Protein backbone atom coordinates (compact mmCIF):
# COMPACT_ATOMS: atom_id res chain seq x y z
CA UNK A 1 -3.87 19.08 29.19
CA UNK A 2 -5.07 18.54 25.62
CA UNK A 3 -8.43 17.55 24.07
CA UNK A 4 -6.82 16.15 21.19
CA UNK A 5 -7.67 12.46 20.68
CA UNK A 6 -5.01 9.66 20.66
CA UNK A 7 -5.34 7.10 17.89
CA UNK A 8 -4.47 3.72 18.50
CA UNK A 9 -4.73 0.26 16.77
CA UNK A 10 -5.61 -1.65 19.68
CA UNK A 11 -9.58 -1.73 19.03
CA UNK A 12 -10.72 -4.76 17.53
CA UNK A 13 -12.74 -4.17 14.34
CA UNK A 14 -15.22 -6.98 13.51
CA UNK A 15 -14.19 -8.46 9.97
CA UNK A 16 -18.15 -8.06 8.72
CA UNK A 17 -17.98 -4.20 9.37
CA UNK A 18 -14.70 -3.37 7.50
CA UNK A 19 -14.25 -6.06 4.88
CA UNK A 20 -10.78 -5.79 3.01
CA UNK A 21 -10.95 -7.85 -0.08
CA UNK A 22 -7.37 -9.72 -0.75
CA UNK A 23 -5.09 -8.90 -3.51
CA UNK A 24 -6.23 -11.71 -5.93
CA UNK A 25 -3.86 -14.57 -6.17
CA UNK A 26 -2.02 -15.15 -9.88
CA UNK A 27 -3.73 -16.89 -12.51
CA UNK A 28 -1.09 -19.89 -11.93
CA UNK A 29 -2.23 -21.78 -8.90
CA UNK A 30 0.12 -21.63 -6.05
CA UNK A 31 0.37 -25.71 -6.29
CA UNK A 32 1.94 -25.48 -9.72
CA UNK A 33 4.55 -22.77 -8.44
CA UNK A 34 5.73 -23.40 -5.15
CA UNK A 35 6.27 -26.65 -3.06
CA UNK A 36 4.56 -26.72 0.19
CA UNK A 37 6.61 -25.03 2.95
CA UNK A 38 8.37 -27.58 5.71
CA UNK A 39 8.26 -26.79 9.29
CA UNK A 40 10.37 -23.73 10.00
CA UNK A 41 10.74 -21.95 13.73
CA UNK A 42 10.29 -18.34 13.69
CA UNK A 43 13.87 -16.61 14.18
CA UNK A 44 14.34 -15.43 17.70
CA UNK A 45 14.46 -11.60 16.93
CA UNK A 46 10.68 -11.84 15.59
CA UNK A 47 8.46 -10.19 18.13
CA UNK A 48 5.00 -11.11 16.77
CA UNK A 49 2.99 -11.59 13.58
CA UNK A 50 1.80 -8.28 12.13
CA UNK A 51 0.01 -9.38 9.30
CA UNK A 52 -0.49 -12.31 6.66
CA UNK A 53 -1.33 -12.09 2.78
CA UNK A 54 -1.41 -14.82 0.03
CA UNK A 55 2.24 -14.20 -0.35
CA UNK A 56 4.21 -13.15 2.73
CA UNK A 57 3.47 -13.05 6.52
CA UNK A 58 5.08 -9.78 8.12
CA UNK A 59 6.68 -9.76 11.57
CA UNK A 60 7.76 -7.08 13.86
CA UNK A 61 11.51 -7.94 14.22
CA UNK A 62 13.77 -6.65 17.21
CA UNK A 63 16.26 -4.24 15.34
CA UNK A 64 19.87 -5.37 15.83
CA UNK A 65 21.28 -2.60 13.71
CA UNK A 66 20.48 0.57 16.13
CA UNK A 67 22.13 3.07 13.52
CA UNK A 68 18.92 4.19 12.35
CA UNK A 69 17.55 4.60 15.95
CA UNK A 70 14.42 2.29 15.25
CA UNK A 71 13.94 -0.36 18.00
CA UNK A 72 11.73 -2.37 15.43
CA UNK A 73 11.98 -3.19 11.95
CA UNK A 74 9.29 -5.19 9.91
CA UNK A 75 10.06 -8.41 8.06
CA UNK A 76 8.50 -10.06 5.41
CA UNK A 77 8.68 -13.86 5.06
CA UNK A 78 7.69 -15.82 1.83
CA UNK A 79 4.80 -18.19 2.91
CA UNK A 80 6.00 -20.58 0.35
CA UNK A 81 9.35 -21.71 -0.73
CA UNK A 82 10.97 -21.52 -4.21
CA UNK A 83 11.83 -24.53 -6.11
CA UNK A 84 14.36 -22.96 -8.90
CA UNK A 85 16.07 -19.75 -9.72
CA UNK A 86 12.96 -18.33 -11.68
CA UNK A 87 10.75 -18.58 -8.73
CA UNK A 88 13.36 -17.10 -6.30
CA UNK A 89 13.87 -13.86 -8.61
CA UNK A 90 10.15 -13.37 -9.01
CA UNK A 91 9.82 -13.39 -5.22
CA UNK A 92 12.99 -11.05 -5.24
CA UNK A 93 11.70 -8.47 -7.74
CA UNK A 94 10.10 -6.35 -4.69
CA UNK A 95 13.78 -6.11 -3.33
CA UNK A 96 15.15 -5.06 -6.78
CA UNK A 97 12.44 -2.22 -6.64
CA UNK A 98 12.64 -1.16 -3.38
CA UNK A 99 16.49 -0.65 -3.62
CA UNK A 100 16.06 1.38 -6.68
CA UNK A 101 13.60 3.74 -4.76
CA UNK A 102 15.06 6.61 -2.65
CA UNK A 103 12.13 8.58 -1.28
CA UNK A 104 11.01 9.89 2.16
CA UNK A 105 7.57 8.53 1.02
CA UNK A 106 8.24 5.19 0.19
CA UNK A 107 9.08 2.19 2.31
CA UNK A 108 12.85 2.15 3.29
CA UNK A 109 14.49 -1.08 2.23
CA UNK A 110 17.04 -2.44 4.89
CA UNK A 111 18.06 -5.95 4.14
CA UNK A 112 16.81 -9.24 2.64
CA UNK A 113 18.13 -13.17 2.95
CA UNK A 114 17.26 -16.50 1.89
CA UNK A 115 16.83 -19.48 4.77
CA UNK A 116 15.67 -22.95 3.77
CA UNK A 117 14.26 -21.30 0.65
CA UNK A 118 12.27 -18.92 2.07
CA UNK A 119 12.63 -15.14 1.24
CA UNK A 120 13.15 -12.71 3.88
CA UNK A 121 12.79 -8.78 3.14
CA UNK A 122 13.45 -6.39 6.08
CA UNK A 123 12.11 -2.93 5.63
CA UNK A 124 11.61 -0.11 8.15
CA UNK A 125 8.33 -0.50 10.45
CA UNK A 126 5.80 1.81 10.32
CA UNK A 127 4.17 1.58 13.73
CA UNK A 128 0.91 3.64 13.05
CA UNK A 129 -0.34 0.79 10.70
CA UNK A 130 -1.92 1.31 7.21
CA UNK A 131 -4.00 4.21 5.58
CA UNK A 132 -6.87 1.58 5.69
CA UNK A 133 -6.65 1.23 9.58
CA UNK A 134 -6.36 5.17 10.08
CA UNK A 135 -9.60 5.59 7.74
CA UNK A 136 -11.32 2.86 9.68
CA UNK A 137 -10.78 4.29 13.06
CA UNK A 138 -11.93 8.12 11.89
CA UNK A 139 -14.97 6.73 9.94
CA UNK A 140 -16.36 3.98 12.01
CA UNK A 141 -14.81 4.04 15.41
CA UNK A 142 -14.80 7.99 16.11
CA UNK A 143 -17.71 8.48 13.57
CA UNK A 144 -15.77 11.43 12.25
CA UNK A 145 -13.67 12.93 9.24
CA UNK A 146 -10.49 13.93 8.40
CA UNK A 147 -9.41 17.30 9.38
CA UNK A 148 -8.54 19.51 5.85
CA UNK A 149 -4.72 19.55 7.12
CA UNK A 150 -4.52 15.81 7.43
CA UNK A 151 -6.40 15.10 4.26
CA UNK A 152 -3.92 17.13 2.50
CA UNK A 153 -1.00 15.66 3.95
CA UNK A 154 -2.11 12.38 3.15
CA UNK A 155 -2.92 13.35 -0.54
CA UNK A 156 0.33 15.26 -0.82
CA UNK A 157 2.34 12.60 0.55
CA UNK A 158 1.16 9.60 -1.65
CA UNK A 159 1.72 11.93 -4.65
CA UNK A 160 5.19 12.45 -3.86
CA UNK A 161 6.03 8.95 -3.05
CA UNK A 162 4.33 7.96 -6.44
CA UNK A 163 6.37 10.78 -8.08
CA UNK A 164 9.71 9.09 -6.89
CA UNK A 165 8.29 5.70 -8.12
CA UNK A 166 7.12 6.85 -11.60
CA UNK A 167 10.51 8.70 -12.21
CA UNK A 168 12.17 5.29 -12.58
CA UNK A 169 9.26 4.01 -14.60
CA UNK A 170 7.86 1.88 -12.29
CA UNK A 171 4.22 0.99 -12.08
CA UNK A 172 2.96 -0.15 -8.49
CA UNK A 173 0.12 -1.96 -9.85
CA UNK A 174 -1.70 -2.51 -6.21
CA UNK A 175 -1.92 1.12 -4.92
CA UNK A 176 -4.47 1.20 -2.19
CA UNK A 177 -5.01 2.21 1.60
CA UNK A 178 -3.90 -1.19 2.84
CA UNK A 179 -0.43 -0.64 1.08
CA UNK A 180 0.04 2.88 2.32
CA UNK A 181 1.64 3.01 5.50
CA UNK A 182 2.09 5.58 8.38
CA UNK A 183 5.38 6.09 9.74
CA UNK A 184 5.76 7.42 13.45
CA UNK A 185 8.00 10.59 13.94
CA UNK A 186 8.27 9.51 17.86
CA UNK A 187 8.81 5.61 17.66
CA UNK A 188 5.88 4.97 19.65
CA UNK A 189 3.79 1.87 18.88
CA UNK A 190 0.03 2.95 20.14
CA UNK A 191 -0.74 6.69 20.11
CA UNK A 192 -1.29 9.02 17.35
CA UNK A 193 -2.72 12.51 17.66
CA UNK A 194 -5.28 12.23 14.99
CA UNK A 195 -5.33 15.97 13.91
CA UNK A 196 -1.56 16.37 14.16
CA UNK A 197 0.39 16.63 10.58
CA UNK A 198 3.76 16.31 12.28
CA UNK A 199 3.26 13.06 14.02
CA UNK A 200 3.53 10.99 10.96
CA UNK A 201 4.63 10.84 7.34
CA UNK A 202 2.94 8.77 4.64
CA UNK A 203 4.88 5.82 2.89
CA UNK A 204 3.86 3.50 -0.07
CA UNK A 205 5.00 0.01 0.14
CA UNK A 206 4.27 -3.56 -0.87
CA UNK A 207 5.89 -3.89 -4.44
CA UNK A 208 5.45 -7.75 -4.91
CA UNK A 209 3.53 -7.39 -7.94
CA UNK A 210 5.14 -4.12 -9.28
CA UNK A 211 6.58 -4.20 -13.07
CA UNK A 212 8.33 -1.65 -15.34
CA UNK A 213 6.20 0.00 -17.66
CA UNK A 214 5.08 -1.97 -20.71
CA UNK A 215 6.05 -5.23 -18.98
CA UNK A 216 3.75 -7.88 -19.05
CA UNK A 217 1.29 -8.25 -16.30
CA UNK A 218 -1.32 -10.48 -14.48
CA UNK A 219 -4.51 -9.41 -13.28
CA UNK A 220 -3.09 -9.35 -9.65
CA UNK A 221 -4.31 -5.89 -8.02
CA UNK A 222 -7.15 -5.32 -6.13
CA UNK A 223 -9.94 -4.85 -8.34
CA UNK A 224 -11.52 -1.98 -6.21
CA UNK A 225 -8.64 0.01 -7.53
CA UNK A 226 -7.91 -1.37 -10.54
CA UNK A 227 -7.82 0.88 -13.66
CA UNK A 228 -9.57 -0.08 -16.87
CA UNK A 229 -6.71 -0.65 -19.12
CA UNK A 230 -5.02 -3.19 -16.52
CA UNK A 231 -8.03 -5.45 -17.49
CA UNK A 232 -6.59 -5.58 -21.11
CA UNK A 233 -3.15 -6.17 -19.94
CA UNK A 234 -1.69 -2.83 -20.52
CA UNK A 235 1.27 -1.80 -18.15
CA UNK A 236 1.36 2.09 -17.58
CA UNK A 237 2.10 4.51 -15.05
CA UNK A 238 -1.15 6.15 -15.79
CA UNK A 239 -2.99 2.97 -13.87
CA UNK A 240 -1.45 4.03 -10.55
CA UNK A 241 -2.48 7.46 -11.32
CA UNK A 242 -6.29 6.18 -11.55
CA UNK A 243 -5.81 3.95 -8.38
CA UNK A 244 -4.71 7.32 -6.54
CA UNK A 245 -7.32 9.12 -7.87
CA UNK A 246 -10.08 6.44 -6.32
CA UNK A 247 -8.04 6.92 -2.88
CA UNK A 248 -8.45 10.77 -3.15
CA UNK A 249 -12.14 10.14 -4.05
CA UNK A 250 -12.52 7.76 -1.12
CA UNK A 251 -10.89 10.01 1.42
CA UNK A 252 -12.67 13.14 0.13
CA UNK A 253 -16.25 11.55 0.17
CA UNK A 254 -15.99 9.57 3.01
CA UNK A 255 -16.72 5.96 1.16
CA UNK A 256 -15.79 2.70 1.02
CA UNK A 257 -15.35 1.67 -2.71
CA UNK A 258 -17.39 -1.26 -4.24
CA UNK A 259 -15.60 -4.59 -4.94
CA UNK A 260 -17.86 -4.85 -8.13
CA UNK A 261 -21.56 -4.25 -9.63
CA UNK A 262 -22.91 -1.12 -10.92
CA UNK A 263 -21.04 1.39 -8.96
CA UNK A 264 -17.89 -0.08 -9.83
CA UNK A 265 -18.54 -0.04 -13.52
CA UNK A 266 -19.76 3.73 -13.14
CA UNK A 267 -16.64 4.73 -11.68
CA UNK A 268 -14.31 3.22 -14.57
CA UNK A 269 -16.59 4.90 -17.09
CA UNK A 270 -16.08 8.27 -15.50
CA UNK A 271 -19.65 8.34 -13.95
CA UNK A 272 -18.98 10.57 -10.80
CA UNK A 273 -22.38 11.70 -10.41
CA UNK A 274 -23.17 13.05 -6.99
CA UNK A 275 -19.28 12.91 -5.54
CA UNK A 276 -17.50 15.63 -4.03
CA UNK A 277 -14.84 16.51 -6.46
CA UNK A 278 -11.83 18.83 -6.03
CA UNK A 279 -8.30 19.20 -7.50
CA UNK A 280 -7.39 17.09 -10.48
CA UNK A 281 -9.61 13.96 -9.59
CA UNK A 282 -11.73 14.06 -12.71
CA UNK A 283 -8.37 14.11 -14.60
CA UNK A 284 -6.89 11.21 -12.71
CA UNK A 285 -10.03 9.16 -13.07
CA UNK A 286 -10.41 9.60 -16.74
CA UNK A 287 -11.37 6.23 -18.47
CA UNK A 288 -8.94 6.81 -21.38
CA UNK A 289 -5.43 6.20 -19.75
CA UNK A 290 -3.96 8.15 -22.63
CA UNK A 291 -5.77 11.34 -21.47
CA UNK A 292 -5.26 10.88 -18.06
CA UNK A 293 -3.00 13.24 -16.27
CA UNK A 294 0.37 12.39 -15.20
CA UNK A 295 2.10 12.27 -11.77
CA UNK A 296 4.26 15.45 -12.36
CA UNK A 297 1.32 17.47 -13.51
CA UNK A 298 -0.86 16.16 -10.94
CA UNK A 299 1.46 16.82 -8.34
CA UNK A 300 1.38 20.75 -9.38
CA UNK A 301 -2.21 21.06 -9.28
CA UNK A 302 -2.25 19.48 -5.54
CA UNK A 303 0.90 21.08 -3.89
């Protein structure tokens, strides 16, 4: 017998307790970009809807190709159809980035296709859900905290995934716990021993607003994790470091970041009074991106 507590996502969490602001939509209204979707039946391999955002809905898909020994994959289906090649290429940017990145700590690309002007992107399925769900379960359901070993694993593996992304000069631009996933090592859907560091791997996903460094960007990321320079349209890999620093701070201090107001401004001014700090957090949250630590240097301090 073991006294370790299993972690399951079958618990229902009230929306008011765990508010998760959606990533803001682009500045151009949807109605001016996409045509309304016609009726389309869900493919028979789609087992159930996992989640739905502003751009995509994600389905659990019965895996036909068993070479990777995975029973299920996840398929992102665009909510809106594209009207021309420019719109299609915009939606397919995520596919381009996923094909480029080869890391154990980034969601694995499997396939993509187009059907009735909908874009489908198939990726590996992470049955333990998102880091946000894990945090909510630990903090609010169990009223507990991460063990030091789990905390170190999360930070280390986010860092290794980000390193692989940044080596290709890709800027994620929406790094947050909702876009970080836990991949099971036993193909189970439900139970995770919450203090077992060997039970899962951290994976960074959702590259739908990512860009190459110095490309033009919009204000599309989640403002809870948005770096100050992004507000000025600057696209730099250092912005992801700032977002990562806030995730690090959130986990270390067991807090939920503000969506606005005085505390939001304080974080972007480098005012960390009263916060527990360790490792390179202060260097990651430098308000001047030119003085902010880079991923390679950061990893040397946390590994």
